[in-house]
Coordinates of C-alpha atoms in Angstrom, one line a residue:
M1 CA -17.4 9.5 17.1
R2 CA -20.6 11.2 16.2
A3 CA -23.6 9.2 15.1
V4 CA -23.2 10.0 11.4
E5 CA -19.5 9.0 11.3
A6 CA -20.3 5.8 13.3
E7 CA -23.0 4.9 10.8
L8 CA -20.6 5.4 7.8
S9 CA -17.9 3.5 9.6
A10 CA -20.2 0.5 10.1
A11 CA -21.3 0.6 6.5
L12 CA -17.7 0.6 5.3
L13 CA -16.9 -2.3 7.6
T14 CA -19.6 -4.4 5.9
I15 CA -17.6 -4.0 2.6
E16 CA -14.2 -4.4 4.3
D17 CA -15.0 -7.5 6.4
E18 CA -17.8 -9.3 4.6
R19 CA -17.6 -11.2 1.3
S20 CA -19.7 -10.0 -1.6
W21 CA -20.1 -11.4 -5.1
D22 CA -21.3 -8.2 -6.6
A23 CA -18.1 -6.0 -7.1
P24 CA -19.8 -3.4 -9.3
A25 CA -22.6 -2.8 -6.8
E26 CA -20.1 -2.6 -3.9
L27 CA -17.9 -0.1 -6.0
D28 CA -20.9 2.1 -6.5
R29 CA -21.8 1.8 -2.8
S30 CA -18.3 2.8 -1.7
L31 CA -18.3 5.8 -4.1
H32 CA -21.5 7.1 -2.3
L33 CA -19.9 6.4 1.1
E34 CA -16.9 8.4 0.1
E35 CA -19.1 11.4 -0.8
A36 CA -20.9 11.1 2.5
A37 CA -17.5 10.9 4.3
R38 CA -16.4 14.0 2.5
S39 CA -19.5 15.9 3.5
V40 CA -18.9 15.2 7.2
G41 CA -15.2 16.1 6.8
D42 CA -13.7 12.7 8.0
P43 CA -10.5 11.9 6.0
L44 CA -10.1 8.5 7.5
L45 CA -13.5 7.4 6.4
V46 CA -12.8 9.0 2.9
H47 CA -9.7 6.9 2.5
R48 CA -11.4 3.7 3.8
A49 CA -14.0 4.2 1.1
R50 CA -11.4 4.8 -1.5
L51 CA -9.6 1.6 -0.5
C52 CA -12.9 -0.3 -0.8
Q53 CA -13.1 1.1 -4.3
A54 CA -9.6 -0.1 -5.2
N55 CA -10.5 -3.6 -4.0
M56 CA -13.7 -3.7 -6.1
R57 CA -11.8 -2.4 -9.1
L58 CA -9.3 -5.2 -8.7
R59 CA -12.1 -7.8 -8.4
S60 CA -13.6 -6.3 -11.6
G61 CA -10.3 -6.8 -13.4
D62 CA -9.2 -3.1 -13.4
I63 CA -5.7 -3.8 -12.0
A64 CA -4.2 -0.5 -13.1
G65 CA -7.1 1.5 -11.7
A66 CA -6.8 -0.3 -8.4
S67 CA -3.0 0.3 -8.3
D68 CA -3.4 4.0 -8.9
Q69 CA -6.0 4.4 -6.2
I70 CA -4.2 2.3 -3.6
W71 CA -1.1 4.5 -3.9
Q72 CA -3.1 7.5 -2.8
V73 CA -4.6 5.7 0.1
H74 CA -1.3 4.3 1.2
E75 CA 0.4 7.7 1.2
W76 CA -2.3 9.2 3.4
A77 CA -2.3 6.2 5.8
V78 CA 1.5 6.4 6.2
A79 CA 1.4 10.2 6.7
N80 CA -1.3 9.8 9.4
D81 CA 0.0 6.6 11.0
A82 CA -3.3 4.8 10.2
R83 CA -2.0 1.3 10.9
V84 CA -5.3 -0.6 10.2
L85 CA -5.7 1.2 6.9
M86 CA -2.1 0.4 6.0
A87 CA -2.6 -3.3 6.8
R88 CA -5.7 -3.4 4.6
T89 CA -3.7 -1.6 1.9
H90 CA -0.9 -4.1 1.9
L91 CA -3.4 -7.0 1.7
I92 CA -4.9 -5.6 -1.5
W93 CA -1.5 -4.9 -2.9
A94 CA -0.6 -8.5 -2.3
A95 CA -3.7 -9.5 -4.4
I96 CA -2.6 -7.1 -7.2
H97 CA 0.8 -8.7 -7.4
Q98 CA -0.8 -12.2 -7.2
H99 CA -2.8 -11.3 -10.3
L100 CA 0.4 -10.1 -12.0
G101 CA 2.1 -13.4 -11.3
D102 CA 4.7 -11.8 -9.0
A103 CA 4.7 -14.2 -6.1
E104 CA 7.7 -12.5 -4.4
Q105 CA 6.1 -9.1 -4.2
A106 CA 2.7 -10.6 -3.3
L107 CA 4.4 -12.4 -0.3
E108 CA 6.2 -9.2 0.8
H109 CA 2.9 -7.2 0.9
A110 CA 1.1 -10.1 2.6
L111 CA 3.8 -10.2 5.3
L112 CA 3.4 -6.5 5.9
S113 CA -0.4 -6.8 6.1
V114 CA 0.1 -9.2 9.0
E115 CA 2.9 -7.3 10.7
L116 CA 0.7 -4.1 10.9
L117 CA -2.1 -5.8 12.7
D118 CA -2.7 -4.5 16.2
D119 CA -5.5 -4.3 18.8
D120 CA -7.4 -1.9 16.6
S121 CA -7.6 -4.5 13.8
T122 CA -10.9 -6.4 13.5
T123 CA -11.1 -10.1 14.3
H124 CA -11.8 -10.7 10.6
M125 CA -8.6 -9.0 9.7
H126 CA -6.5 -11.1 12.1
I127 CA -8.0 -14.2 10.5
W128 CA -8.1 -13.2 6.9
H129 CA -4.8 -11.5 6.7
R130 CA -3.1 -14.6 8.0
T131 CA -5.1 -16.7 5.6
K132 CA -3.9 -14.6 2.6
L133 CA -0.4 -14.7 3.9
A134 CA -0.7 -18.5 3.8
D135 CA -2.1 -18.3 0.3
A136 CA 0.9 -16.1 -0.7
L137 CA 3.4 -18.6 0.9
W138 CA 1.7 -21.5 -1.0
A139 CA 2.0 -19.5 -4.3
A140 CA 5.7 -18.9 -3.5
D141 CA 6.2 -22.7 -3.1
S142 CA 6.6 -22.5 0.7
M143 CA 3.8 -24.9 1.6
D144 CA 5.2 -25.9 5.0
A145 CA 5.3 -22.2 6.1
A146 CA 1.8 -21.8 4.6
R147 CA 0.5 -24.6 6.8
V148 CA 1.7 -22.8 9.9
R149 CA -0.3 -19.6 8.9
Y150 CA -3.4 -21.6 7.9
A151 CA -3.3 -23.3 11.3
Q152 CA -3.0 -19.9 13.1
A153 CA -5.9 -18.4 11.2
E154 CA -8.0 -21.6 11.7
E155 CA -7.4 -21.6 15.5
L156 CA -8.5 -18.0 15.8
A157 CA -11.5 -18.5 13.5
V158 CA -12.6 -21.6 15.6
L159 CA -12.1 -19.7 18.8
T160 CA -14.2 -16.7 17.7
G161 CA -16.8 -18.6 15.6
S162 CA -15.9 -16.6 12.5
P163 CA -17.8 -17.3 9.3
A164 CA -14.4 -16.8 7.5
L165 CA -13.5 -20.3 8.6
L166 CA -15.3 -21.9 5.7
C167 CA -13.4 -19.8 3.1
L168 CA -10.2 -20.4 5.0
L169 CA -10.6 -24.2 4.8
N170 CA -11.6 -24.0 1.2
N171 CA -8.3 -22.1 0.3
R172 CA -6.2 -24.5 2.3
A173 CA -7.9 -27.5 0.8
Y174 CA -7.1 -26.3 -2.7
A175 CA -3.6 -25.3 -1.8
E176 CA -2.9 -28.8 -0.4
F177 CA -4.3 -30.3 -3.6
D178 CA -2.2 -28.0 -5.8
A179 CA 0.9 -28.8 -3.7
G180 CA 0.3 -32.5 -4.5
D181 CA -0.8 -33.7 -1.1
H182 CA -4.2 -35.2 -2.1
R183 CA -4.6 -37.0 1.2
R184 CA -4.3 -33.9 3.3
A185 CA -6.4 -32.0 0.8
E186 CA -9.3 -34.5 1.3
E187 CA -8.9 -34.3 5.0
V188 CA -9.2 -30.5 5.0
A189 CA -12.1 -30.6 2.5
G190 CA -13.8 -33.1 4.9
R191 CA -13.5 -30.6 7.7
L192 CA -15.0 -28.0 5.5
Q193 CA -18.0 -30.2 4.8
R194 CA -18.5 -31.2 8.4
L195 CA -18.3 -27.6 9.6
A196 CA -20.9 -26.5 7.1
A197 CA -23.2 -29.3 8.2
E198 CA -22.7 -28.5 11.9
R199 CA -23.5 -24.8 11.3
D200 CA -26.3 -25.6 8.9
I201 CA -24.6 -23.5 6.2
R202 CA -25.0 -24.4 2.5
L203 CA -21.7 -24.7 0.8
E204 CA -21.4 -22.1 -1.9
P205 CA -20.5 -23.2 -5.5
A206 CA -16.9 -22.2 -5.4
F207 CA -16.3 -24.5 -2.3
L208 CA -18.1 -27.4 -4.0
D209 CA -15.9 -26.9 -7.0
T210 CA -12.8 -27.3 -4.8
I211 CA -14.3 -30.4 -3.2
G212 CA -15.2 -31.9 -6.6
T213 CA -11.6 -31.2 -7.9
I214 CA -10.1 -33.0 -4.9
Q215 CA -12.5 -36.0 -5.3
I216 CA -11.4 -36.3 -8.9
G217 CA -7.8 -36.2 -7.9
N218 CA -8.4 -39.0 -5.4
G219 CA -10.2 -41.1 -8.0
R220 CA -13.7 -40.7 -6.5
H221 CA -15.4 -39.7 -9.8
A222 CA -19.0 -40.6 -9.0
E223 CA -18.9 -38.5 -5.8
A224 CA -17.3 -35.7 -7.8
E225 CA -20.0 -35.8 -10.5
A226 CA -22.7 -35.6 -7.8
T227 CA -20.8 -32.7 -6.1
M228 CA -20.5 -30.8 -9.3
R229 CA -24.1 -31.2 -10.2
L230 CA -25.0 -29.7 -6.8
C231 CA -22.4 -27.0 -7.4
I232 CA -24.0 -26.1 -10.8
E233 CA -27.5 -26.2 -9.3
R234 CA -26.6 -23.8 -6.6
H235 CA -24.9 -21.5 -9.1
G236 CA -28.1 -21.4 -11.0
E237 CA -29.8 -19.7 -8.1
G238 CA -27.9 -16.6 -9.1
R239 CA -26.4 -15.6 -5.8
H240 CA -22.8 -16.5 -6.6
D241 CA -22.0 -15.4 -10.2
D242 CA -18.7 -14.5 -11.8
A243 CA -18.3 -14.5 -15.5
D244 CA -16.0 -17.5 -15.5
A245 CA -17.7 -19.5 -12.7
L246 CA -20.1 -21.7 -14.6
P247 CA -17.6 -22.5 -17.4
E248 CA -15.2 -23.6 -14.7
Y249 CA -17.8 -25.7 -12.9
L250 CA -18.8 -27.4 -16.2
L251 CA -15.1 -28.2 -17.0
T252 CA -14.7 -29.8 -13.6
L253 CA -17.9 -31.8 -14.1
A254 CA -16.6 -33.0 -17.5
Q255 CA -13.4 -34.2 -15.9
A256 CA -15.4 -36.2 -13.3
Q257 CA -17.6 -37.7 -16.1
R258 CA -14.5 -38.7 -18.1
G259 CA -13.2 -40.5 -15.1
L260 CA -16.5 -42.4 -15.0
A261 CA -16.1 -43.3 -18.7
A262 CA -19.4 -41.4 -19.2
Y263 CA -18.0 -39.9 -22.4
A264 CA -21.3 -38.6 -23.8
R265 CA -22.1 -36.7 -20.7
A266 CA -18.5 -35.4 -20.5
Q267 CA -18.8 -34.2 -24.1
A268 CA -22.1 -32.4 -23.4
S269 CA -20.6 -30.6 -20.4
L270 CA -17.5 -29.6 -22.4
D271 CA -19.6 -28.3 -25.2
E272 CA -21.6 -26.1 -22.9
S273 CA -18.4 -24.8 -21.2
R274 CA -16.8 -24.1 -24.6
A275 CA -19.9 -22.2 -25.8
L276 CA -19.9 -20.0 -22.6
C277 CA -16.1 -19.4 -22.9
R278 CA -16.5 -18.1 -26.5
D279 CA -19.6 -16.1 -25.6
R280 CA -17.8 -14.4 -22.7
D281 CA -14.4 -14.3 -24.2
L282 CA -12.8 -16.4 -21.4
V283 CA -9.5 -17.2 -23.1
D284 CA -7.9 -18.8 -20.1
V285 CA -10.8 -21.2 -19.4
L286 CA -11.1 -22.0 -23.1
V287 CA -7.4 -23.2 -23.2
R288 CA -8.2 -25.7 -20.4
V289 CA -11.3 -26.8 -22.3
H290 CA -9.1 -27.6 -25.3
Q291 CA -6.8 -29.6 -23.1
E292 CA -9.7 -31.6 -21.6
Q293 CA -11.2 -32.2 -25.0
A294 CA -7.9 -33.7 -26.1
E295 CA -8.0 -35.9 -23.0
L296 CA -11.5 -37.0 -23.8
H297 CA -10.6 -37.9 -27.4
A298 CA -7.7 -40.0 -26.1
A299 CA -10.0 -41.8 -23.5
R300 CA -12.3 -42.7 -26.3
G301 CA -9.5 -44.0 -28.4
E302 CA -9.7 -41.2 -30.9
F303 CA -6.0 -40.6 -31.0
A304 CA -5.8 -38.6 -34.3
E305 CA -8.4 -36.2 -32.9
A306 CA -6.7 -36.1 -29.6
F307 CA -3.4 -35.2 -31.2
A308 CA -5.0 -32.4 -33.3
L309 CA -6.7 -31.0 -30.2
H310 CA -3.5 -31.2 -28.3
K311 CA -1.9 -29.0 -31.0
T312 CA -4.8 -26.6 -30.7
F313 CA -4.4 -26.6 -26.9
F314 CA -0.7 -26.0 -27.2
T315 CA -1.1 -23.1 -29.6
A316 CA -3.9 -21.6 -27.4
Y317 CA -1.7 -22.1 -24.3
Q318 CA 1.2 -20.2 -25.9
N319 CA -1.2 -17.4 -27.1
L320 CA -2.7 -17.1 -23.7
H321 CA 0.7 -16.8 -22.0
S322 CA 1.6 -14.1 -24.6
L323 CA -1.6 -12.2 -23.8
Q324 CA -1.0 -12.6 -20.1
R325 CA 2.6 -11.3 -20.5
E326 CA 1.3 -8.3 -22.5
A327 CA -1.4 -7.6 -19.9
R328 CA 1.1 -7.8 -17.1
T329 CA 3.5 -5.5 -19.0
R330 CA 0.8 -3.0 -19.6
T331 CA -0.3 -3.1 -16.0
R332 CA 3.2 -2.8 -14.7
Q333 CA 3.9 0.1 -17.0
A334 CA 0.8 1.8 -15.8
M335 CA 1.8 1.2 -12.2
F336 CA 5.4 2.4 -12.9
E337 CA 4.1 5.5 -14.7
T338 CA 1.8 6.3 -11.8
A339 CA 4.6 5.9 -9.3
E340 CA 7.0 7.8 -11.5
A341 CA 4.6 10.7 -12.0
R342 CA 4.0 10.8 -8.2
Q343 CA 7.7 10.8 -7.5
E344 CA 8.2 13.6 -10.1
A345 CA 5.4 15.6 -8.6
E346 CA 6.9 15.1 -5.1
R347 CA 10.3 16.2 -6.4
F348 CA 8.9 19.4 -7.9
R349 CA 7.0 20.1 -4.6
E350 CA 10.2 19.7 -2.7
Q351 CA 12.1 21.9 -5.1
A352 CA 9.5 24.6 -4.7
R353 CA 10.2 24.5 -1.0
R354 CA 14.0 24.7 -1.3
D355 CA 16.4 27.6 -1.8
P356 CA 18.1 27.0 -5.1
L357 CA 21.5 28.4 -3.9
T358 CA 22.0 26.8 -0.5
G359 CA 19.6 23.9 -0.7
L360 CA 18.0 24.9 2.6
H361 CA 14.3 25.1 3.0
N362 CA 12.8 28.5 1.9
R363 CA 10.2 30.9 3.2
R364 CA 7.4 29.0 1.6
H365 CA 8.4 25.9 3.6
V366 CA 8.5 28.0 6.8
D367 CA 5.0 29.4 6.1
E368 CA 3.6 25.9 5.6
T369 CA 5.4 24.3 8.6
L370 CA 6.0 26.8 11.3
P371 CA 2.4 27.7 12.3
A372 CA 1.6 24.1 13.2
L373 CA 4.8 23.8 15.3
I374 CA 3.9 27.0 17.1
E375 CA 0.4 25.8 17.9
S376 CA 1.5 22.3 19.2
D377 CA 4.9 22.9 20.9
P378 CA 5.1 25.1 24.0
F379 CA 8.9 24.7 24.1
L380 CA 9.6 25.8 20.5
T381 CA 12.4 28.3 19.9
V382 CA 13.3 30.1 16.7
A383 CA 16.4 32.1 15.8
L384 CA 17.0 34.6 13.1
V385 CA 20.6 34.5 11.9
D386 CA 22.1 37.4 9.8
L387 CA 25.7 37.6 8.4
D388 CA 27.6 40.6 9.7
H389 CA 29.0 43.1 7.2
F390 CA 28.1 40.8 4.3
K391 CA 28.1 43.7 1.9
Q392 CA 31.9 44.0 2.3
I393 CA 32.4 40.5 1.0
N394 CA 30.2 41.2 -2.1
D395 CA 31.8 44.6 -2.7
R396 CA 35.5 43.8 -2.0
L397 CA 35.6 40.3 -3.4
S398 CA 32.6 39.4 -5.7
H399 CA 29.0 38.3 -5.7
S400 CA 30.3 34.9 -6.7
A401 CA 32.5 34.8 -3.5
G402 CA 29.5 36.1 -1.6
D403 CA 27.4 33.2 -2.9
A404 CA 30.1 30.7 -1.9
V405 CA 30.1 32.2 1.7
L406 CA 26.3 31.9 1.9
I407 CA 26.5 28.3 0.8
E408 CA 29.3 27.5 3.4
V409 CA 27.4 29.3 6.2
A410 CA 24.2 27.5 5.3
G411 CA 26.0 24.2 5.7
I412 CA 27.4 25.2 9.1
L413 CA 24.0 26.3 10.4
A414 CA 22.2 23.3 9.1
D415 CA 24.8 20.8 10.5
G416 CA 24.8 22.5 13.8
A417 CA 21.1 22.7 14.1
A418 CA 20.6 19.0 13.0
A419 CA 23.2 17.8 15.5
S420 CA 21.5 19.8 18.3
C421 CA 17.9 19.2 17.4
P422 CA 17.2 16.5 14.7
A423 CA 13.5 17.4 14.7
G424 CA 14.2 21.0 13.7
F425 CA 15.2 22.6 10.4
T426 CA 17.1 25.5 8.9
A427 CA 15.8 27.9 6.2
R428 CA 17.1 30.8 4.1
M429 CA 14.7 33.7 4.5
G430 CA 16.3 35.8 1.8
G431 CA 19.6 37.6 1.2
E432 CA 22.0 36.8 4.0
E433 CA 19.2 36.0 6.6
F434 CA 18.5 32.5 7.9
L435 CA 16.0 31.0 10.3
I436 CA 16.7 28.1 12.7
V437 CA 13.7 26.3 14.1
L438 CA 14.3 24.2 17.3
P439 CA 11.2 22.2 18.4
G440 CA 11.1 21.0 22.0
T441 CA 14.1 23.3 23.0
P442 CA 13.5 25.8 25.8
S443 CA 15.1 29.3 25.4
G444 CA 18.1 28.7 27.8
R445 CA 19.2 25.5 26.1
A446 CA 18.6 27.0 22.7
V447 CA 20.9 29.9 23.4
V448 CA 23.7 27.6 24.4
L449 CA 23.3 25.6 21.2
L450 CA 23.0 28.7 19.0
D451 CA 26.1 30.2 20.6
Q452 CA 28.1 27.2 19.6
I453 CA 26.8 27.5 16.0
R454 CA 27.9 31.2 16.1
R455 CA 31.4 30.1 17.2
N456 CA 31.5 27.5 14.5
V457 CA 30.8 30.1 11.8
R458 CA 33.5 32.5 13.2
D459 CA 36.1 29.8 13.7
H460 CA 35.6 28.2 10.2
G461 CA 38.6 28.3 7.9
W462 CA 37.6 31.3 5.8
R463 CA 41.0 32.6 4.7
E464 CA 41.2 30.9 1.3
L465 CA 37.7 31.9 0.4
T466 CA 37.6 35.5 1.8
H467 CA 41.3 36.4 1.7
G468 CA 41.3 37.4 5.3
L469 CA 37.9 39.0 5.6
P470 CA 36.1 37.7 8.8
V471 CA 32.8 35.9 8.5
T472 CA 30.5 36.2 11.6
V473 CA 26.8 36.0 12.4
S474 CA 24.5 37.7 14.8
I475 CA 21.5 35.7 16.1
G476 CA 18.2 36.8 17.6
V477 CA 16.3 34.3 19.6
A478 CA 12.6 34.0 20.4
A479 CA 10.8 31.2 22.3
S480 CA 7.1 30.4 22.5
A481 CA 7.2 31.3 26.2
D482 CA 8.4 34.8 25.3
V483 CA 5.1 35.7 23.6
T484 CA 1.7 35.8 25.3
A485 CA -0.1 34.3 22.3
P486 CA 2.6 33.0 20.0
T487 CA 2.0 33.1 16.2
Q488 CA 4.4 33.1 13.4
P489 CA 4.4 36.9 12.9
T490 CA 4.8 37.6 16.7
L491 CA 7.5 35.0 17.2
L492 CA 9.5 36.2 14.1
S493 CA 9.0 39.8 15.1
T494 CA 10.4 39.0 18.6
A495 CA 13.4 37.2 17.1
D496 CA 14.0 40.1 14.7
G497 CA 14.0 42.5 17.7
Q498 CA 16.6 40.4 19.4
L499 CA 18.6 40.2 16.2
Y500 CA 18.6 44.0 16.1
A501 CA 19.8 44.1 19.7
A502 CA 22.7 41.7 18.9
K503 CA 23.7 43.9 16.0
H504 CA 23.5 47.1 18.1
A505 CA 25.6 45.5 20.8
G506 CA 28.5 44.9 18.5
R507 CA 27.6 41.9 16.3
D508 CA 29.0 38.3 16.4
R509 CA 26.7 37.4 19.3
V510 CA 23.4 35.8 20.4
S511 CA 20.7 37.8 22.0
A512 CA 17.5 36.5 23.7
I513 CA 14.9 37.5 26.2
P514 CA 13.7 37.6 29.0
R515 CA 17.1 37.7 30.6
G516 CA 18.6 39.9 27.9
Y517 CA 21.3 37.3 27.3
A518 CA 24.2 38.5 25.1
S519 CA 27.3 36.5 24.2
A520 CA 30.4 37.4 22.4
A521 CA 33.9 36.0 22.4

């Protein structure tokens, strides 16, 4: 890898394998990296940059945009067997489905993201992909299986000293808490805190929020209040800021204060959270603020107010779920339309490369495919096949009968070629002329195979269709070894010369060089 490509690859890796809180900035950076990758002509770097963009779009809430972009990256990765890129693609796809509330699809993609890991995958990928698989298993209510994956990821992270270990422990602690195992959640959260102390790493606000939530669940409200005050203080430094972060932290703080019966402090925290939710249009957090406000009224003995707030919460909860369903529907529709449009485009592309009468590939497909085969395969053999006396069938029967014969012959040629050489293909070149392409098939073996195809055409049951007129083919063969510098024109010209020799020798035969082979029964 040249120095420029190596520098671009390293820059992309900092986006791929390092956590960043500034998705818009990273999106802009990955767009510039894509331009640089295009300028040096490296398609892998281009698609890595595009996948980074899809991830940042997802983190910014543009799920449909992320989905559209990820399809393009995945198609290129599959076509070019780029396993590391495919693994990263499936991981982001898992996150997309997680956002859509589709735990089953999220789990399927998370599994694929781990299955595709190999020796070329980074250490971070081996750790993080297993962590996200564990997260997907937890979301799919398979906590026992999730614990196995969390443990695998943790063992590797400890062994390599990975900084991802802190985030891994945070995710597991919250998963354990959500699964109802508060004791195990506290044990994992304790390991998270000890590890941060050992490595002299300040816990980021999101981790402190997890710890505070677990402390509340275990009835340790004073510790939780202290934890959440530290969380909000660190959030105020401005290094970790998502739109919903501070309202979430204030809500957790209010819950801790309610547990301490510090109702005035709890109300002040809730009021601040509510104001931020309304200012930032954070409907989902606001719903939980309403719920906590009802709990706070009840704790103060204000049961009428609690009941009224509970009704407000219930209405807001229903409206939120309705909005979420609509958002999921719109996103799924956008994803479906993107996939549908892609499939339709692919169908039209395929149709443009097929002969409408016989269904075989056409000359356009040959022109797009054959040059690369000639360049890469020293044992490539091609054969031009022409029906003998085909004009008789059209003149004495009908053009409709002639079309039926062409369709039948096309099937015999294609079936014979596929059985002999699955990697090859058959094409209609025009009129009654066909081309059979046999990769990895030396001339001698190709002639034997083609002669059997010739016999299959002759011995086919033609009586009912042609009323006794025979149907035979002549075949001219050319191998890459027959031409000094093989190209498509020289190879087809050589095959055409051999086809002429087969016709001149009496038809219904195969002709090839250099041995001047001719066959007829």
